[in-house]
PDB file of C-alpha atoms in Angstrom:
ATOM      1  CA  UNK C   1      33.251 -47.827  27.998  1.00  0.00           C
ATOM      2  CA  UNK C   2      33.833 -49.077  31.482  1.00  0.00           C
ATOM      3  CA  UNK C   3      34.288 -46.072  34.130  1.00  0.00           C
ATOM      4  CA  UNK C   4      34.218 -43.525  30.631  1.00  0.00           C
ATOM      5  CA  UNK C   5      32.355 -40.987  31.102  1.00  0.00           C
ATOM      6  CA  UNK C   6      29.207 -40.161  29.240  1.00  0.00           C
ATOM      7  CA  UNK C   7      28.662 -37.600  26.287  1.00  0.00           C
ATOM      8  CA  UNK C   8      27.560 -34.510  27.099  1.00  0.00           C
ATOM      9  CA  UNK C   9      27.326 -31.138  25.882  1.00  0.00           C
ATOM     10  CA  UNK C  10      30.127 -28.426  26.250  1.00  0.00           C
ATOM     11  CA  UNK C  11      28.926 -25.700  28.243  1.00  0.00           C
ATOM     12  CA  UNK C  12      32.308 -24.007  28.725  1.00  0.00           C
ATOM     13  CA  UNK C  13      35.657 -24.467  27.437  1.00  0.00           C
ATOM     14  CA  UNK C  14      38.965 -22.937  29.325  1.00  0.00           C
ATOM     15  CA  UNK C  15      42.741 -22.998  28.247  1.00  0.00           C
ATOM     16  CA  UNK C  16      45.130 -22.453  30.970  1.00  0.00           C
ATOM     17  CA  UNK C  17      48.917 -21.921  30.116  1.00  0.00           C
ATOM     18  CA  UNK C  18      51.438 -22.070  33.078  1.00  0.00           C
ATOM     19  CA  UNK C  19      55.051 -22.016  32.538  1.00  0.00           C
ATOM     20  CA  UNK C  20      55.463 -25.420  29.965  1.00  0.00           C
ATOM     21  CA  UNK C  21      52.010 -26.916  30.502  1.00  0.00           C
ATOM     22  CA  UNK C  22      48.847 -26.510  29.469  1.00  0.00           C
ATOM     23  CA  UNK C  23      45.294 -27.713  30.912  1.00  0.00           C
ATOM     24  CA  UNK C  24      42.094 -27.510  29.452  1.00  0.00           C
ATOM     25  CA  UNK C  25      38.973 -27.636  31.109  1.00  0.00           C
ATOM     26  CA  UNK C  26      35.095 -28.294  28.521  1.00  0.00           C
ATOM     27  CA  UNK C  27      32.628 -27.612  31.337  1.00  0.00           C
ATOM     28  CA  UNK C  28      29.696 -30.108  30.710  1.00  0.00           C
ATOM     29  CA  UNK C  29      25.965 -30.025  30.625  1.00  0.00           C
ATOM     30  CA  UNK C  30      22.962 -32.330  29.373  1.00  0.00           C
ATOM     31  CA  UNK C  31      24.267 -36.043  28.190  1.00  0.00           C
ATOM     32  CA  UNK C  32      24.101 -36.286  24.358  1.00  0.00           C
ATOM     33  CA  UNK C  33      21.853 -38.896  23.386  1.00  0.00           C
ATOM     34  CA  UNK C  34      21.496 -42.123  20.644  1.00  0.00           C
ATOM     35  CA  UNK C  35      23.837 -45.040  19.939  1.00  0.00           C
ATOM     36  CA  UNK C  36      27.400 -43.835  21.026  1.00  0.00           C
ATOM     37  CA  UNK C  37      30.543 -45.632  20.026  1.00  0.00           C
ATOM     38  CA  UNK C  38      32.951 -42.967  20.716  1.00  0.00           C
ATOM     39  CA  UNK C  39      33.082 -39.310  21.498  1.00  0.00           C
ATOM     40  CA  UNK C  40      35.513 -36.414  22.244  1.00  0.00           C
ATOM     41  CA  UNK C  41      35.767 -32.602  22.805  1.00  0.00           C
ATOM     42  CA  UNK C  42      38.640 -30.660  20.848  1.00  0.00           C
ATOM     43  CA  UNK C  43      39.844 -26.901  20.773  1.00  0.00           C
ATOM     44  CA  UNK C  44      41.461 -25.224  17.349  1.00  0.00           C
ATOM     45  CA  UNK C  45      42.940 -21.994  17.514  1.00  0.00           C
ATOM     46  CA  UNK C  46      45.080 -20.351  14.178  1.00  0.00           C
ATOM     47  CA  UNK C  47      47.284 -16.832  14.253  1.00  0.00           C
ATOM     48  CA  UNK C  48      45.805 -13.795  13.386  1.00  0.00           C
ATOM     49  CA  UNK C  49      46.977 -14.823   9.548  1.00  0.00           C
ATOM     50  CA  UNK C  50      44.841 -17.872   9.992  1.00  0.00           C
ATOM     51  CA  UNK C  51      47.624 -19.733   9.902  1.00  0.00           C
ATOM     52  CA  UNK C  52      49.911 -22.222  12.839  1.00  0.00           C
ATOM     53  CA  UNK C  53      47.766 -22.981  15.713  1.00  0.00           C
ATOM     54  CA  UNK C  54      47.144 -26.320  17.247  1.00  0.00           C
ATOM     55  CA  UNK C  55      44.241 -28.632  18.517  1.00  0.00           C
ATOM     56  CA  UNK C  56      43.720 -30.104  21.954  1.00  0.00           C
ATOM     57  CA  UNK C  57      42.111 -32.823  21.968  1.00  0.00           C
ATOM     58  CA  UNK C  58      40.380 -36.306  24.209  1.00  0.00           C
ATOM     59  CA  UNK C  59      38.708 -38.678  23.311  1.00  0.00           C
ATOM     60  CA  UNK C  60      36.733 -41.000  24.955  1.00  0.00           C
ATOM     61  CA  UNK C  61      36.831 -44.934  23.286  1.00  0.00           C
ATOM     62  CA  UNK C  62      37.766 -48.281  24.756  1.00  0.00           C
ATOM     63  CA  UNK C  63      40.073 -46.129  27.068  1.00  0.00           C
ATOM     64  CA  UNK C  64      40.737 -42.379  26.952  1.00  0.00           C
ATOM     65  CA  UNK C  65      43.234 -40.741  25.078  1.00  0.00           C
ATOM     66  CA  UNK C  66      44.394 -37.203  24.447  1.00  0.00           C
ATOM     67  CA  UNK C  67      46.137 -35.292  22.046  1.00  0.00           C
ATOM     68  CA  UNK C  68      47.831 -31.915  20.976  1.00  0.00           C
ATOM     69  CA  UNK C  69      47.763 -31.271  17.429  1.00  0.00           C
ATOM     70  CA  UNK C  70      50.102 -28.692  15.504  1.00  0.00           C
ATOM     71  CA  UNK C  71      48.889 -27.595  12.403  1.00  0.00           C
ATOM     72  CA  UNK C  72      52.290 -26.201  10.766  1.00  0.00           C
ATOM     73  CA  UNK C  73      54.131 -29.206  11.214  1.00  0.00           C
ATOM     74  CA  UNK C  74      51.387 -31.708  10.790  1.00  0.00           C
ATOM     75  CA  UNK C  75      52.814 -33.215  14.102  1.00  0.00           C
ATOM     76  CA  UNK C  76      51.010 -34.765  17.159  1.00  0.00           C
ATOM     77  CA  UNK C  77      51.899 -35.450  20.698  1.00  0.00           C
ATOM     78  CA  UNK C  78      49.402 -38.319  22.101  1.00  0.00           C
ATOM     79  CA  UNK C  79      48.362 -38.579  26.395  1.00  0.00           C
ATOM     80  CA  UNK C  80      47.479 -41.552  27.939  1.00  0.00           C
ATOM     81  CA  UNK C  81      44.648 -41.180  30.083  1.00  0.00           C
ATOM     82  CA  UNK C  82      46.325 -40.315  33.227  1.00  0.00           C
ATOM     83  CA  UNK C  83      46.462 -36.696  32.140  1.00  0.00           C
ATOM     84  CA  UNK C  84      42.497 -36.851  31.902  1.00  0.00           C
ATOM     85  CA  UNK C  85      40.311 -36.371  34.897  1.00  0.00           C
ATOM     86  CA  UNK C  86      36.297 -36.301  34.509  1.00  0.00           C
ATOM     87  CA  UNK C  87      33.027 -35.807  36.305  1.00  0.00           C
ATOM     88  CA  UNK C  88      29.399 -35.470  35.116  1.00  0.00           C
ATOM     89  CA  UNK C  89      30.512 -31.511  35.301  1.00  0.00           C
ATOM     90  CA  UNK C  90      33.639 -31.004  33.728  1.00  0.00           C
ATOM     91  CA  UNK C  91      36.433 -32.901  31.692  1.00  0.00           C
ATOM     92  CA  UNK C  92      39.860 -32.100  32.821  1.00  0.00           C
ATOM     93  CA  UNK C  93      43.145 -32.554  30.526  1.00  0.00           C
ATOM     94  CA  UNK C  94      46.569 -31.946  31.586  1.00  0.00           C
ATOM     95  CA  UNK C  95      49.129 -31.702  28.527  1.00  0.00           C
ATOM     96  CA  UNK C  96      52.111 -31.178  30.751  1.00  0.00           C
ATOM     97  CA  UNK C  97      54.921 -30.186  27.909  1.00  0.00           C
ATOM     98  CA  UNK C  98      52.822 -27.823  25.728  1.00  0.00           C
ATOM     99  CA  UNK C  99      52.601 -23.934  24.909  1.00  0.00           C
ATOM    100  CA  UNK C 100      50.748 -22.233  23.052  1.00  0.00           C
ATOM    101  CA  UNK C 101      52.925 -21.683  20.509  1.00  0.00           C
ATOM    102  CA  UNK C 102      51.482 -18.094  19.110  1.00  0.00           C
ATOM    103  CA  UNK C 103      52.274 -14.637  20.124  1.00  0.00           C
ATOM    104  CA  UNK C 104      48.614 -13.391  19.009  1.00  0.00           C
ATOM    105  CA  UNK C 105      46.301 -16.093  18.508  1.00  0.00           C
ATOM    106  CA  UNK C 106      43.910 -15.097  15.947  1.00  0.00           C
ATOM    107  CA  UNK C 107      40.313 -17.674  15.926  1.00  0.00           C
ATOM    108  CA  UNK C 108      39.859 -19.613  19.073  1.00  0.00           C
ATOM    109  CA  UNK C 109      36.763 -22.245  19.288  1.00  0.00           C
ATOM    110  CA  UNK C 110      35.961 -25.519  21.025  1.00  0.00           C
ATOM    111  CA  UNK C 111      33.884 -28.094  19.659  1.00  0.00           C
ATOM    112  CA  UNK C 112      32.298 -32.000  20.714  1.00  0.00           C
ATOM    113  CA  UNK C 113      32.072 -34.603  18.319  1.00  0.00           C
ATOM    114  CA  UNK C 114      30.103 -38.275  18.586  1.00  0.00           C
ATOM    115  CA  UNK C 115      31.338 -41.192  16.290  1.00  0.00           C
ATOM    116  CA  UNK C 116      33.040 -39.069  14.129  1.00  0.00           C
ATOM    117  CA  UNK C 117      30.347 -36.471  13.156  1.00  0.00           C
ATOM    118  CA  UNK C 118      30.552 -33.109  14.906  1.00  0.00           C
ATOM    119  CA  UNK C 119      27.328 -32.344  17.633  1.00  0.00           C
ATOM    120  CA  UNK C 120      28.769 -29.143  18.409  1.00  0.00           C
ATOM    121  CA  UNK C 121      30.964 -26.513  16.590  1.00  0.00           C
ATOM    122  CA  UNK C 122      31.831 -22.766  16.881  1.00  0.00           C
ATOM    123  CA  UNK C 123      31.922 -22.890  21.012  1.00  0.00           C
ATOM    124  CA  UNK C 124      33.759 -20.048  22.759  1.00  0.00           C
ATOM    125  CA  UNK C 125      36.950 -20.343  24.511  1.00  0.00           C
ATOM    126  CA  UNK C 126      38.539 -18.469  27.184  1.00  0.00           C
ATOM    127  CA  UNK C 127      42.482 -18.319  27.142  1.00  0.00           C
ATOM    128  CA  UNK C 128      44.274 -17.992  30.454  1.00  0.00           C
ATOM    129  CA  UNK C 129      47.992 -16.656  29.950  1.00  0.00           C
TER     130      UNK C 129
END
């Protein structure tokens, strides 16, 4: 994982919706430790019915990647890693044609996951309109 960041632990997660875009900002802490082959940080959020929603999503492998994920459609929109920006505090991701999608959005939690196995669930999020 040449110039990839390394895995920490989310400290902070932010969604920020202007206009058509959407960035999302997992504030960062200690660096996760063992054998890592790849890693990434993710926010779900449902309706109040627990229903619709999406997840944002990067992950970090032989070259970042990020995603948004709709639930009611079972559709996803994939980011190449120009829309990611990272430092040993914070990992940045730009998803520059997405909403929301949800008048009232109902659960709201990040999470951080390492080879496939989640570290960290549960994580609140703070939604900027």
């Amino acid at each position: 994982m040449s110039n990839q960041p390394l895995p920490r632990y989310v400290t902070s997660a932010l969604i920020e919706v202007e206009g058509g875009s959407i960035t999302v900002t997992w504030g960062l802490g200690e660096v996760i430790p063992g054998e890592i082959e790849y890693f990434g940080y993710g926010i779900d959020y449902y309706g109040v019915d627990g229903n619709g929603g999406k997840r944002y999503g990067v992950r970090f492998h032989e070259q970042a990647t990020a995603h948004v994920f709709e639930w009611s459609s079972a559709t996803q929109a994939n980011y190449t890693s120009a829309s990611i920006t990272h430092t040993d505090e914070r990992i940045v991701v730009f998803y520059p044609d997405a909403s929301i999608g949800l008048e009232d959005v109902g659960t709201i939690q990040a999470f951080s996951h390492v080879n496939g196995a989640d570290i960290q669930t549960g994580i609140p999020v703070t939604l900027m309109r």
